[in-house]
Amino acid sequence: MSTGSVEVVYRGIFQKTLAKNICRGIVLAARKEGKIGIAFGRYGDSPERNGIPAKQFAVVSDNQEELEEHLAKYEPDNNDVTISLDDALCKGVESWAWYGLQPINKLLADGGTLLVTSTQSANKLIKTIHSKKAPYNLAIVKSPASFSGLWVYKDDHTDVRLLGALAKVAPQIVSLESIVAAIVEQWKDDLKVASAKKAYDVVESTPVGADQGNDEVPFSFDLPGWTKMEEGLVIRGMDAKPQDVPGRDGGYVPTRSETFKKFSTRTMRPVINFDTCTKCTLCWLNCPDTCFDITPDGFYDANMEACCGCGVCEAVCPVNECVTMVNEEAFEDHDSQWEMWTKDKKGYLAWLSEKITQRPARSHGFHHVGQYAEEIADDPA
Amino acid sequence: MTPPDLAVAEKIEGPSGETEELISGSEAIAHACRLADVDVITAYPIRPYDTVMQYVSQMISNGDFDCEFIVAESEHSQFEIVKHASVVGARVFCGSSGVGWFYAFEALAVTAGLRVPMVAMVGNRALDDPGAFGVEHNDALAVRDLGWMLNWVSTAQEALDTALIAYRVAEDKRVSLPCAISCDGAFLTHSQTLVKVPAQETVDSFLPPYDRAEKQLHPDNPITIAPQVNEDWLMEMRRQNDMAMRRARGVIIEAYEDFNAKFGRSGEPFIERYMMDDAEIALVGMGTLAMPVRVAVRKMREQGKKVGFVRVRWFRPFPTIELQDVLGGVHAVGVIDRDYSFGSAFHSGVLATEVRSALYPMESPPKVISFIAGLGGREVSADNVIEMADMAFDAAGGGDINDQDTHWIGVRE
């Protein structure tokens, strides 16, 4: 093979520098072997929004003509390696230029490797990843979602650990020797070289069979053509019929878009204790995405097709232990919490306290000062 | 495994002091500004152009580049400031994208009228509304009638090289016209490739210092620039402008010859000919469209289809002579516009209209089939290109393809 391509999926802004370092590192290392290459981002993701899934790529080739097949394109469609910098993205990727939920392995070549930073086990991760028609490999670099390179966040070597692991899972793209040479040149740091070599030695790869994994059909829709779109750049308000909404008898009732939904856009979601809720409206009022549905009995139910996981509801809620943000890793569906509570209040409370007490580390950097340092200290790797 | 001692370092000092860097088209333009030792740069953010101002300000803060860097309060002021700086003797750089370029329109018009040799970068972007960031060429093309020299580049290397050539041509006393370098948004402005960055001495040997001589606005040289004129003056001014643009052609040829001698690369000045020697039909386009077109041409050549590609590098002055030469022998020409000109002859894009016009006086001109593709940053795939080439072959063979209509490629029905 004379052309190799790597896709890096990451959280917009938070991991942009990290993704850029990895993609540049691949091209600069491949240059050591006389190859040429390109490093670029998916322009549809820009300008990047906090936490919204985004992509960057590195394509290397030993000749200009083959490389040219990958220039002036949105994204390479058959990657040897897909790197996911946040394991929550294994549930699927939603770009800001919305076109549905794209399985994390959709653009991965048959027999390629999905390389993920995660503290979860391969077996647990595979259950969240959409199944693929062809077998591939899942490799894990043990790490929480890293913010390395973002503003004040310290360099935790995630970039070079992934470069080292890449050399192990795809030596045809770039060798460990070239990675080391590029690291020395870029950073002049022996410790970073050691981190890359260690990741090369310890990275574990698990074969994933055809059709193994999450069998959910990923959400998609068709875009309209020019003969069907409304002229003059007009978008109609989505008006629900008042009779369809319990407790409403007139007026404009907004409903939700059938196509614009959010699933993997968020890294956390609110869980709500309806027993302590005082119906103060603050979560509903402050939610930047209007994600709270008003229930017939006057509660506010966070709609998991609309929530972006920002945590504002938790911040503004005046009640102790009413709204709690929990890492997406803890969830497998997008069901209504209010419906669950209505059906079985005791069962819901048990579910809720399990989610809160057993919750994995939070994923947003802004939760509290020092959180990141604690996460790194706790990391077994 | 390849031993690391075979390595080609990221930055190696070659015999000419040239280094190799992994940079985007925007960063390549910023390097050209540094190497041209530009005195005054003004900026106002709009993507994708804004990446240039990021790289320029980074170079200044790193101490690699010394210039006046002014962030204006709008694009209009941005272009006005450099226009004035230029007449007092500063080498200037400016740039914008899409509607930002349009917001500066009054300043753009007078810059050409006053013969100010400004060099600008246009990061090509669709015009808002809707707020789309992808490439369309209508932004830069809007000044095509005003006396701006316009060119389109297809790689970051060409962006750097062309910016240096642009200063030499624009500031040449025989020309003294502004020049805008168009870089396709995303595909060029946001993609990093390996670029040869020349040494300062090489650039200095190619690019003389900016010298306005007797036209420099200075207390020691009391002159007035841009007084009010009436109908008894303006037409003569326009004619001078016309002559300057005509002279630019020869100056551009000279500059490319010298660039080639000093840097060992540059190519043909006005157009790039790709597999045109025995071509029966030709595709014509500008910018990064060249990538999928070249891929498609190679694929079709493997099937024995004699197709070639002509990339228009300079749009103003328009390469009429070159296009007559290269397209005169083909049976059909497919022009791919990444722009539109609603209501124009045959509803064609701007490039197709100009190509048709250039070929009209020929004894037996080829058929011209006009295509519109890749608007708003939409990717033009090699398959799209093959579809267009097949339509051009059809026209060449007397098929029923309508050469008096314009065909939209890759649009959802």
mmCIF file with all atom_site columns, N, CA and C in Angstrom, chain A residues 274-295:
data_model
loop_
_atom_site.group_PDB
_atom_site.id
_atom_site.type_symbol
_atom_site.label_atom_id
_atom_site.label_alt_id
_atom_site.label_comp_id
_atom_site.label_asym_id
_atom_site.label_entity_id
_atom_site.label_seq_id
_atom_site.pdbx_PDB_ins_code
_atom_site.Cartn_x
_atom_site.Cartn_y
_atom_site.Cartn_z
_atom_site.occupancy
_atom_site.B_iso_or_equiv
_atom_site.pdbx_formal_charge
_atom_site.auth_seq_id
_atom_site.auth_comp_id
_atom_site.auth_asym_id
_atom_site.auth_atom_id
_atom_site.pdbx_PDB_model_num
ATOM 1  N N  . PHE A 1 274 ? -37.538 13.777 40.251 1.00 0.00 ? 274 PHE A N  1
ATOM 2  C CA . PHE A 1 274 ? -38.832 14.463 40.187 1.00 0.00 ? 274 PHE A CA 1
ATOM 3  C C  . PHE A 1 274 ? -39.464 14.579 41.579 1.00 0.00 ? 274 PHE A C  1
ATOM 4  N N  . ASP A 1 275 ? -39.010 13.726 42.518 1.00 0.00 ? 275 ASP A N  1
ATOM 5  C CA . ASP A 1 275 ? -39.576 13.798 43.874 1.00 0.00 ? 275 ASP A CA 1
ATOM 6  C C  . ASP A 1 275 ? -39.132 15.056 44.617 1.00 0.00 ? 275 ASP A C  1
ATOM 7  N N  . THR A 1 276 ? -37.951 15.584 44.259 1.00 0.00 ? 276 THR A N  1
ATOM 8  C CA . THR A 1 276 ? -37.486 16.794 44.956 1.00 0.00 ? 276 THR A CA 1
ATOM 9  C C  . THR A 1 276 ? -37.746 18.061 44.139 1.00 0.00 ? 276 THR A C  1
ATOM 10 N N  . CYS A 1 277 ? -38.161 17.893 42.881 1.00 0.00 ? 277 CYS A N  1
ATOM 11 C CA . CYS A 1 277 ? -38.363 19.043 41.990 1.00 0.00 ? 277 CYS A CA 1
ATOM 12 C C  . CYS A 1 277 ? -39.475 19.952 42.520 1.00 0.00 ? 277 CYS A C  1
ATOM 13 N N  . THR A 1 278 ? -39.241 21.275 42.534 1.00 0.00 ? 278 THR A N  1
ATOM 14 C CA . THR A 1 278 ? -40.247 22.236 43.014 1.00 0.00 ? 278 THR A CA 1
ATOM 15 C C  . THR A 1 278 ? -40.958 22.921 41.859 1.00 0.00 ? 278 THR A C  1
ATOM 16 N N  . LYS A 1 279 ? -40.703 22.476 40.615 1.00 0.00 ? 279 LYS A N  1
ATOM 17 C CA . LYS A 1 279 ? -41.317 23.061 39.414 1.00 0.00 ? 279 LYS A CA 1
ATOM 18 C C  . LYS A 1 279 ? -41.018 24.557 39.298 1.00 0.00 ? 279 LYS A C  1
ATOM 19 N N  . CYS A 1 280 ? -39.801 24.959 39.687 1.00 0.00 ? 280 CYS A N  1
ATOM 20 C CA . CYS A 1 280 ? -39.458 26.381 39.695 1.00 0.00 ? 280 CYS A CA 1
ATOM 21 C C  . CYS A 1 280 ? -39.263 26.941 38.295 1.00 0.00 ? 280 CYS A C  1
ATOM 22 N N  . THR A 1 281 ? -39.136 26.105 37.268 1.00 0.00 ? 281 THR A N  1
ATOM 23 C CA . THR A 1 281 ? -38.987 26.462 35.841 1.00 0.00 ? 281 THR A CA 1
ATOM 24 C C  . THR A 1 281 ? -37.573 26.872 35.436 1.00 0.00 ? 281 THR A C  1
ATOM 25 N N  . LEU A 1 282 ? -36.646 26.980 36.387 1.00 0.00 ? 282 LEU A N  1
ATOM 26 C CA . LEU A 1 282 ? -35.334 27.551 36.028 1.00 0.00 ? 282 LEU A CA 1
ATOM 27 C C  . LEU A 1 282 ? -34.589 26.710 34.987 1.00 0.00 ? 282 LEU A C  1
ATOM 28 N N  . CYS A 1 283 ? -34.673 25.390 35.090 1.00 0.00 ? 283 CYS A N  1
ATOM 29 C CA . CYS A 1 283 ? -33.977 24.549 34.112 1.00 0.00 ? 283 CYS A CA 1
ATOM 30 C C  . CYS A 1 283 ? -34.563 24.775 32.724 1.00 0.00 ? 283 CYS A C  1
ATOM 31 N N  . TRP A 1 284 ? -35.886 24.792 32.653 1.00 0.00 ? 284 TRP A N  1
ATOM 32 C CA . TRP A 1 284 ? -36.609 24.982 31.389 1.00 0.00 ? 284 TRP A CA 1
ATOM 33 C C  . TRP A 1 284 ? -36.295 26.342 30.793 1.00 0.00 ? 284 TRP A C  1
ATOM 34 N N  . LEU A 1 285 ? -36.221 27.354 31.678 1.00 0.00 ? 285 LEU A N  1
ATOM 35 C CA . LEU A 1 285 ? -36.008 28.727 31.236 1.00 0.00 ? 285 LEU A CA 1
ATOM 36 C C  . LEU A 1 285 ? -34.580 28.951 30.752 1.00 0.00 ? 285 LEU A C  1
ATOM 37 N N  . ASN A 1 286 ? -33.616 28.309 31.426 1.00 0.00 ? 286 ASN A N  1
ATOM 38 C CA . ASN A 1 286 ? -32.210 28.593 31.137 1.00 0.00 ? 286 ASN A CA 1
ATOM 39 C C  . ASN A 1 286 ? -31.578 27.650 30.122 1.00 0.00 ? 286 ASN A C  1
ATOM 40 N N  . CYS A 1 287 ? -32.255 26.563 29.826 1.00 0.00 ? 287 CYS A N  1
ATOM 41 C CA . CYS A 1 287 ? -31.657 25.614 28.880 1.00 0.00 ? 287 CYS A CA 1
ATOM 42 C C  . CYS A 1 287 ? -31.411 26.300 27.544 1.00 0.00 ? 287 CYS A C  1
ATOM 43 N N  . PRO A 1 288 ? -30.153 26.376 27.073 1.00 0.00 ? 288 PRO A N  1
ATOM 44 C CA . PRO A 1 288 ? -29.875 27.080 25.814 1.00 0.00 ? 288 PRO A CA 1
ATOM 45 C C  . PRO A 1 288 ? -30.449 26.349 24.605 1.00 0.00 ? 288 PRO A C  1
ATOM 46 N N  . ASP A 1 289 ? -30.791 25.088 24.758 1.00 0.00 ? 289 ASP A N  1
ATOM 47 C CA . ASP A 1 289 ? -31.310 24.320 23.629 1.00 0.00 ? 289 ASP A CA 1
ATOM 48 C C  . ASP A 1 289 ? -32.786 23.972 23.784 1.00 0.00 ? 289 ASP A C  1
ATOM 49 N N  . THR A 1 290 ? -33.454 24.611 24.732 1.00 0.00 ? 290 THR A N  1
ATOM 50 C CA . THR A 1 290 ? -34.885 24.372 24.967 1.00 0.00 ? 290 THR A CA 1
ATOM 51 C C  . THR A 1 290 ? -35.169 22.863 25.001 1.00 0.00 ? 290 THR A C  1
ATOM 52 N N  . CYS A 1 291 ? -34.365 22.151 25.749 1.00 0.00 ? 291 CYS A N  1
ATOM 53 C CA . CYS A 1 291 ? -34.493 20.691 25.684 1.00 0.00 ? 291 CYS A CA 1
ATOM 54 C C  . CYS A 1 291 ? -35.548 20.146 26.635 1.00 0.00 ? 291 CYS A C  1
ATOM 55 N N  . PHE A 1 292 ? -36.053 20.987 27.568 1.00 0.00 ? 292 PHE A N  1
ATOM 56 C CA . PHE A 1 292 ? -37.015 20.452 28.548 1.00 0.00 ? 292 PHE A CA 1
ATOM 57 C C  . PHE A 1 292 ? -38.436 20.458 28.001 1.00 0.00 ? 292 PHE A C  1
ATOM 58 N N  . ASP A 1 293 ? -39.050 19.267 28.001 1.00 0.00 ? 293 ASP A N  1
ATOM 59 C CA . ASP A 1 293 ? -40.465 19.144 27.650 1.00 0.00 ? 293 ASP A CA 1
ATOM 60 C C  . ASP A 1 293 ? -41.279 19.375 28.926 1.00 0.00 ? 293 ASP A C  1
ATOM 61 N N  . ILE A 1 294 ? -42.378 20.123 28.781 1.00 0.00 ? 294 ILE A N  1
ATOM 62 C CA . ILE A 1 294 ? -43.265 20.308 29.934 1.00 0.00 ? 294 ILE A CA 1
ATOM 63 C C  . ILE A 1 294 ? -44.223 19.121 29.970 1.00 0.00 ? 294 ILE A C  1
ATOM 64 N N  . THR A 1 295 ? -44.260 18.453 31.091 1.00 0.00 ? 295 THR A N  1
ATOM 65 C CA . THR A 1 295 ? -45.111 17.267 31.186 1.00 0.00 ? 295 THR A CA 1
ATOM 66 C C  . THR A 1 295 ? -46.523 17.694 31.605 1.00 0.00 ? 295 THR A C  1
#
